[in-house]
XYZ file of C-alpha atoms in Angstrom:
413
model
C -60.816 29.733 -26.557
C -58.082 28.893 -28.777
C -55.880 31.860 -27.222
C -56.385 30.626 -24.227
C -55.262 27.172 -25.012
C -52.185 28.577 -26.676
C -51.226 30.837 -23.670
C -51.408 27.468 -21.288
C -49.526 25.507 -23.862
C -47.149 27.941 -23.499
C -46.773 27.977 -20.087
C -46.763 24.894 -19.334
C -43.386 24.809 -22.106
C -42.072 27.589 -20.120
C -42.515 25.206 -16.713
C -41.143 22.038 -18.052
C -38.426 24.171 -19.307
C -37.756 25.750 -15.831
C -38.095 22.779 -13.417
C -35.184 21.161 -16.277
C -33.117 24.096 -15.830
C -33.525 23.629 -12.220
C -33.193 19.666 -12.060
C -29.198 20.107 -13.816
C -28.899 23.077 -11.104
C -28.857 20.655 -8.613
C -27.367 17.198 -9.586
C -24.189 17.147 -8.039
C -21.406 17.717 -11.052
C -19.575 14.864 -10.482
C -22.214 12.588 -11.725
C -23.023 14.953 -15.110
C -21.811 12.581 -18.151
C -19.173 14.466 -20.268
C -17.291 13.611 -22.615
C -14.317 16.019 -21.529
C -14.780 14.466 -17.847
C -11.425 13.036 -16.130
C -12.239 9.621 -15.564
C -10.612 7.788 -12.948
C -9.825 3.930 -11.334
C -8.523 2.492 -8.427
C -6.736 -0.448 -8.664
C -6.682 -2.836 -5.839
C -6.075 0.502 -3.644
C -6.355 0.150 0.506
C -9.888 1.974 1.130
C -8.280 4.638 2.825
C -6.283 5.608 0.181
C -9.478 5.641 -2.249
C -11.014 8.094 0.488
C -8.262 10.602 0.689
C -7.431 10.627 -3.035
C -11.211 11.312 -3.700
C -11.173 13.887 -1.886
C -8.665 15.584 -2.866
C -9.100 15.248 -6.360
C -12.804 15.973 -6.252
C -11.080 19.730 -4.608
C -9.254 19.793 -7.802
C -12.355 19.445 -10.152
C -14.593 21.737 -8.567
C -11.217 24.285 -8.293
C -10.838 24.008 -11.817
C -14.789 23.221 -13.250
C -13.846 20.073 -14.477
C -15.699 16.804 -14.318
C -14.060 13.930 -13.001
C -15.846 10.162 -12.347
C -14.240 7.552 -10.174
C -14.063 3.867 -10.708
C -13.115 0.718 -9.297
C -11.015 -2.152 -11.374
C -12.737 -5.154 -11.408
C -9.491 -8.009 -11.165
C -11.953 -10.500 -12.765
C -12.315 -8.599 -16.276
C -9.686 -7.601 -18.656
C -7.993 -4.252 -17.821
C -7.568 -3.096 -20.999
C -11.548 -3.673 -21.565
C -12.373 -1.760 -18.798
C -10.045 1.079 -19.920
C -11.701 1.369 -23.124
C -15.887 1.429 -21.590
C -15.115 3.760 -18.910
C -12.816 5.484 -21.090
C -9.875 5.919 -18.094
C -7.426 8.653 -18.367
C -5.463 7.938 -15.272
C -5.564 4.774 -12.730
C -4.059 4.921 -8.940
C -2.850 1.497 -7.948
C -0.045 -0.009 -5.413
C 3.439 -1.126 -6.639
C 3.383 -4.583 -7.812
C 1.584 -6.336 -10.184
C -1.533 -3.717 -9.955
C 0.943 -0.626 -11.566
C 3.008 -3.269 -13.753
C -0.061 -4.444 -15.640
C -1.557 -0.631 -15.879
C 1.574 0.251 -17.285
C 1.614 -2.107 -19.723
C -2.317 -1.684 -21.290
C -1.559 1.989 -21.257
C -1.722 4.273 -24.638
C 1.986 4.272 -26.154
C 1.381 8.188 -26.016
C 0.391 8.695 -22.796
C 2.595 9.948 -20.369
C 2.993 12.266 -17.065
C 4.428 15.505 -17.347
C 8.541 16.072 -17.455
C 8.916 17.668 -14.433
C 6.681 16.084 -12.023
C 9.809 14.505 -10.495
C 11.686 17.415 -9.542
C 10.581 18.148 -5.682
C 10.808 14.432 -4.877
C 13.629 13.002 -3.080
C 16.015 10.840 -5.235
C 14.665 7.414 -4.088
C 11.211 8.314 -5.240
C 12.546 9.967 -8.385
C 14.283 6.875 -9.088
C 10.939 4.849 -8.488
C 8.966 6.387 -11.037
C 8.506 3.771 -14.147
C 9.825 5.019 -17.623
C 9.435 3.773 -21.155
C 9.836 5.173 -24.189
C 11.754 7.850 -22.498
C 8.611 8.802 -20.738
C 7.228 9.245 -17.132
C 4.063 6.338 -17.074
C 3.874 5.957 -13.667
C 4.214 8.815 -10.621
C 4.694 7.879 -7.240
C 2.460 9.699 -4.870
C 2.975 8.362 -1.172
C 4.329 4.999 0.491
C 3.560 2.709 3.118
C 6.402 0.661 5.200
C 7.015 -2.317 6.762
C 8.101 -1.304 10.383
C 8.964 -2.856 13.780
C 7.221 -1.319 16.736
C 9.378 -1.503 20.601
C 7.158 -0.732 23.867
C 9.443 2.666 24.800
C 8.999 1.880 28.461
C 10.048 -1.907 28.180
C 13.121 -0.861 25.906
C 14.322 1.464 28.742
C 13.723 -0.861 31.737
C 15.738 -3.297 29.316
C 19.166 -2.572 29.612
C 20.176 -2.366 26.321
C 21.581 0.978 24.700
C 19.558 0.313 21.329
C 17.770 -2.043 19.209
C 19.622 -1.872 15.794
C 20.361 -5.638 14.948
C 18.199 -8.525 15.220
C 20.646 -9.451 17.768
C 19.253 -6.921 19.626
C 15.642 -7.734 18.855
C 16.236 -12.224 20.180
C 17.944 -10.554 23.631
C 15.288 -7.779 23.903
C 12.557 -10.552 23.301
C 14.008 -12.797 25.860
C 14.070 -10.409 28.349
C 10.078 -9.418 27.983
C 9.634 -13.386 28.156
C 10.647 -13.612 31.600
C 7.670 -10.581 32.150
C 5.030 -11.455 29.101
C 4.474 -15.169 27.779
C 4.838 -13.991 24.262
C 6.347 -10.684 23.602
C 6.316 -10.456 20.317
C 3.077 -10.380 17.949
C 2.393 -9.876 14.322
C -0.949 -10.674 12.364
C -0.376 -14.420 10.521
C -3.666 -14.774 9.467
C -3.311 -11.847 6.637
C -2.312 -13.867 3.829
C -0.824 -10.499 2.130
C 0.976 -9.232 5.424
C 2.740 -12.475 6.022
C 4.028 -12.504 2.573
C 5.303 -8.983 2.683
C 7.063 -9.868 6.207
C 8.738 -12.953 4.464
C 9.918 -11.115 1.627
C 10.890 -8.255 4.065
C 12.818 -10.755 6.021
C 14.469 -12.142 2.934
C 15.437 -8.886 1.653
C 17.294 -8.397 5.115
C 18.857 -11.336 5.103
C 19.205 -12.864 1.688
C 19.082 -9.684 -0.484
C 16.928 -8.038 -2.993
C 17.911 -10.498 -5.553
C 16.593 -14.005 -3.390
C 12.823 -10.771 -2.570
C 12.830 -10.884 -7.078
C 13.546 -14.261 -7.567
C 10.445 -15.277 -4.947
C 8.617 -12.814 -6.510
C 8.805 -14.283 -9.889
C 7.855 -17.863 -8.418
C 4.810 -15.972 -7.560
C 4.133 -14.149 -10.699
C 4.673 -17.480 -12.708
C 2.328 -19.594 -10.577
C -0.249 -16.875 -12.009
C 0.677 -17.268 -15.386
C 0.370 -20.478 -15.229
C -3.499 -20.666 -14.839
C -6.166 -21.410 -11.969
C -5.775 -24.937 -12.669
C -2.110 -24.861 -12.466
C -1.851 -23.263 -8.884
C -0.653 -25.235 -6.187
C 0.460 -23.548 -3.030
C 2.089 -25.834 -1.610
C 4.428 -26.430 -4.870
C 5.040 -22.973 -4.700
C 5.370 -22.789 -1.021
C 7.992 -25.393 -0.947
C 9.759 -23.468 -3.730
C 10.037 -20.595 -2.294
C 10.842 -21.895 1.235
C 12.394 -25.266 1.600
C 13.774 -26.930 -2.043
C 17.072 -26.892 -2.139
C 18.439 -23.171 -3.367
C 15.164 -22.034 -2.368
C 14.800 -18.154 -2.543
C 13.608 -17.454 1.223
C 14.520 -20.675 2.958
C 16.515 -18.705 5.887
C 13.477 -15.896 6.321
C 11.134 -18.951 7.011
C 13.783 -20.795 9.379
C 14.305 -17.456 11.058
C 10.551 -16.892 11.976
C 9.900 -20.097 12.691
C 12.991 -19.666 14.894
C 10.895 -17.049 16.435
C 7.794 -19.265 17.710
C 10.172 -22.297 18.527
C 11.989 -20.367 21.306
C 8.902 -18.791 22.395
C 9.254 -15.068 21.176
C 6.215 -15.318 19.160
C 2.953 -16.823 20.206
C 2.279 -19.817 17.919
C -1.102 -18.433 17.558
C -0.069 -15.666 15.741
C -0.815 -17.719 12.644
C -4.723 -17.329 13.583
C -3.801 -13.621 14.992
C -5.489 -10.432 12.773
C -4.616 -6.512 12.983
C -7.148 -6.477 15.416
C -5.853 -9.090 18.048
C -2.649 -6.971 17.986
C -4.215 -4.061 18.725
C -5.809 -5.994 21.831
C -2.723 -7.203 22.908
C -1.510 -3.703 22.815
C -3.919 -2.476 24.718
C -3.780 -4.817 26.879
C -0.512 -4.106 27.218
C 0.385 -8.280 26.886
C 3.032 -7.232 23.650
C 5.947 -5.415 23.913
C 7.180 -5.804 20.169
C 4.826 -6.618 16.795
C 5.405 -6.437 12.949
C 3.559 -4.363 11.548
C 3.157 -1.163 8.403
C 2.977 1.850 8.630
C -1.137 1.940 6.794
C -1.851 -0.805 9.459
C -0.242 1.557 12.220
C -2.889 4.085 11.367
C -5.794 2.197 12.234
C -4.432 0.930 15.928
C -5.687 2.425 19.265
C -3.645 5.968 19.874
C -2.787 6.289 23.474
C -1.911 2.352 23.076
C 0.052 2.461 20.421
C 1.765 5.924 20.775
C 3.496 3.620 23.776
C 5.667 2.118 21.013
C 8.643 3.388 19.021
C 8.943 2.073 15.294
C 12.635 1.132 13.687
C 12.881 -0.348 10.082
C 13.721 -4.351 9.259
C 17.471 -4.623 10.104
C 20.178 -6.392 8.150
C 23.927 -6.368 8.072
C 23.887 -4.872 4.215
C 24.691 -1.518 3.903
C 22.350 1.471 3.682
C 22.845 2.222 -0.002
C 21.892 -1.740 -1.150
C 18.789 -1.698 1.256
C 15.627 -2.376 -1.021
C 13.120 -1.446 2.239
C 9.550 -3.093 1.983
C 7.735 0.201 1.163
C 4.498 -0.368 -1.134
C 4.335 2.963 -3.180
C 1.425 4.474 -4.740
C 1.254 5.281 -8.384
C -0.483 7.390 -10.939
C -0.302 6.071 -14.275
C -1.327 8.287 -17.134
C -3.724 5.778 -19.436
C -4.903 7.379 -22.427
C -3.439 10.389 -24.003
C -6.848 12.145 -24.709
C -6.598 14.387 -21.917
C -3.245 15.052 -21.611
C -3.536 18.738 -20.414
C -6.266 17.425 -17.328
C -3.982 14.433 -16.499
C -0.953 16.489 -16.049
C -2.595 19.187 -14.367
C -4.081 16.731 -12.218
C -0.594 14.741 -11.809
C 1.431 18.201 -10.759
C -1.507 19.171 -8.483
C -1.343 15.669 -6.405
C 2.894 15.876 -6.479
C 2.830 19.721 -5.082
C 4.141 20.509 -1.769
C 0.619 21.265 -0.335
C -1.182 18.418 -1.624
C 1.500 15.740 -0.455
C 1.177 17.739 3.085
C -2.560 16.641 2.848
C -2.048 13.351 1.376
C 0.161 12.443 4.324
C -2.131 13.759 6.895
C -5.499 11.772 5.367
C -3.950 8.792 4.267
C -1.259 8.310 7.309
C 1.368 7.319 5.052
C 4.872 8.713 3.653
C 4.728 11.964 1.602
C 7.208 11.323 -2.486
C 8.529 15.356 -1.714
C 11.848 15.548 0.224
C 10.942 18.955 1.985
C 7.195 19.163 2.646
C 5.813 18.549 6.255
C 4.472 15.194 7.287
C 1.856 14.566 9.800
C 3.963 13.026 12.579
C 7.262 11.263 13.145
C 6.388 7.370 12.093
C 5.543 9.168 8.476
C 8.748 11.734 8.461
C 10.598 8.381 9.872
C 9.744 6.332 6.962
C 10.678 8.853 4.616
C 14.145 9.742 5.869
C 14.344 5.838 5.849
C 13.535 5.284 2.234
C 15.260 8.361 1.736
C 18.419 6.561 2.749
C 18.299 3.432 1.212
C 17.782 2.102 -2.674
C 14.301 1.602 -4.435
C 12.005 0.220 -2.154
C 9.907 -3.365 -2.888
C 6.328 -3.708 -3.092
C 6.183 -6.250 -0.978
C 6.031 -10.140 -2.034
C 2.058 -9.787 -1.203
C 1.985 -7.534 -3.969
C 3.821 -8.716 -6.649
C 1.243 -11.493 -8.062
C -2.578 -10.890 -9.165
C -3.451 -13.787 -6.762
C -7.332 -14.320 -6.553
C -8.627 -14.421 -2.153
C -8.719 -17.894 -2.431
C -5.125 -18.512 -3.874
C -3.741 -16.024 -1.371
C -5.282 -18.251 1.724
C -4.469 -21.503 0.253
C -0.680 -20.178 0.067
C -0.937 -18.789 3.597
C -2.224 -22.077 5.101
C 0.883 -23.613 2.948
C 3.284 -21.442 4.578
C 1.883 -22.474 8.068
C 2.067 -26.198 7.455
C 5.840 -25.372 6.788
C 6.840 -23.448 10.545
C 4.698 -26.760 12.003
């Protein structure tokens, strides 16, 4: 009897022991805690951007058997915090404040690998953030502020080419004898409508007036929730005298005075303009190049995109072209990070990076999925470090960013 009772002890050890073995068979990898796992944060990243980078980088672990574990920032807790309990080795994040303040929390020894840089063009190279005579922060793809001409409207038109904003007021005035409102943009997105401003201010005012709005911006955060007034800060950045951006804001408000832009468009989202498109009631909107992505295709492959024009020369052009970063965190896992960091910079992950995410490949001679994306590269290409984009610059909480958009409205009204 007590043989017996051994032999089914035994076996039901040897069970237990089985169905375990079994159980770590089949939980996916990427959820098996490990101390050696590459762990991994977006930072205020576009959704589509989270998508495409998981995927990719979730190739790269199983490729090489490692473990990797994504994670999203939280902007209400302390960054450096969440660095430490997650225990982050690398964070993604758009230019701006987002990459700025990962920089800064970062281990002084961490760092991406010396020659990461060397198949970018020279704009991008000169993007990437140093310190210490280090690489901390790789840029991976960019998005771009764009302006988007019906081709069929252009060539009925008259006019040999749209390449001043000149061009753009007599192009708009003749649609307005066809269309009520020609041109369209989406007012209502607090973050778009800054990044138009700024855009417009860099055209016309120059990168300095873009940095000096941008650090009204950054300041009003400093200062505190309880010290954030939008209108303060609108009026600052728009009408006091010397202010910053007063001549973007006179110059689109110039735009809905004389009837080019509907003055709805402060109520008008991504969507609407897609409508409009579609309905083919727009011949020109503002737009980027992210945003672009997600419109109808047969309506909106009726429309050619040029960049923001100004009278400055190429070479002092600061284009509005929000870049995404990698930024090495902790130095733990150096080896994974800069494997990981060469991987996502090689010529046939930035082929793949442009075709999932839509956006602008860092490499100067790697394919790109169509011509808006090869357009904004040879664009950025041309021109100096691009800007964030003034939507981007400040760690403004949803409610600060409306308040300053209905600010902003009050002033064209």
């Amino acid at each position: 009897m007590k043989k017996k009772i051994l032999i089914l002890s035994s076996l039901i050890v040897f069970v237990a022991a089985a169905v375990a073995v079994v159980c770590l068979c089949i939980i996916p990898q990427k959820k098996l805690p490990s101390k050696n796992a590459l762990n991994i944060a977006f930072y205020d990243s576009d959704p589509a951007i989270e998508t495409a980078f998981t995927s990719l980088i979730t190739d790269f672990a199983d490729t090489n058997q490692k473990t990797v574990n994504f994670y999203k920032i939280d902007k209400e807790t302390e960054l450096s915090a969440q660095i430490k309990k997650n225990r982050l080795d690398l964070i993604l994040a758009p230019a701006g404040y987002a990459v700025k303040n990962a920089v800064a929390v970062a281990d002084d020894k961490a760092g991406a690998p010396d020659g990461c840089l060397g198949q970018m063009f020279l704009t991008m190279q000169q993007s990437a953030l140093t310190k210490n005579d280090k690489i901390v922060a790789v840029p991976l793809v960019f998005d771009n502020l764009e302006i988007n001409i019906e081709y069929s409207a252009f060539s009925m038109s008259g006019l040999q080419a749209i390449n001043t904003w000149q061009d753009i007021e007599e192009f708009a005035a003749i649609q307005k004898k066809k269309i009520d409102y020609p041109l369209s943009f989406a007012g209502s997105d607090p973050v778009f409508l800054l990044d138009l401003l700024g855009a417009l201010g860099e055209a016309f005012e120059g990168a300095d007036a873009y940095n000096e709005a941008a650090q009204i911006l950054i300041q009003s955060v400093a200062a505190g929730s309880s010290g954030f007034d939008a209108k303060q800060i609108a009026n600052e950045i728009f009408i006091v005298p010397d202010a910053p951006l007063a001549y973007s804001l006179y110059y689109l408000k110039q735009l809905i005075k004389n009837g080019y832009a509907t003055p709805a468009c402060r109520e008008l989202k991504h969507t609407d303009v897609n409508s409009f498109m579609q309905q083919r009631v727009t011949n020109m909107f503002f737009t980027t190049l992210s945003v672009h992505r997600t419109y109808d295709v047969k309506a909106v492959e009726r429309y050619s995109s040029i960049y923001v024009p100004s009278k400055t020369s190429a070479s002092q052009r600061h284009f509005t072209s929000t870049i995404t970063y990698a930024v090495p965190v902790s130095s733990g896992k150096k080896e994974s990070v800069d494997s990981l960091i060469e991987y996502l910079v090689s010529t046939k992950i930035q082929e793949q990076l442009c075709q999932k995410t839509g956006l602008a490949p860092v490499l100067a001679n790697c394919a790109t999925c169509d011509k808006q994306a090869d357009d904004a590269r040879f664009w950025v290409a041309a021109t100096s470090t691009p800007l964030a984009g003034l939507g981007h610059e400040a760690n403004l909480s949803d409610s600060q960013k409306t308040q300053l958009r209905d600010a902003i409205w009050e002033l064209m009204f």
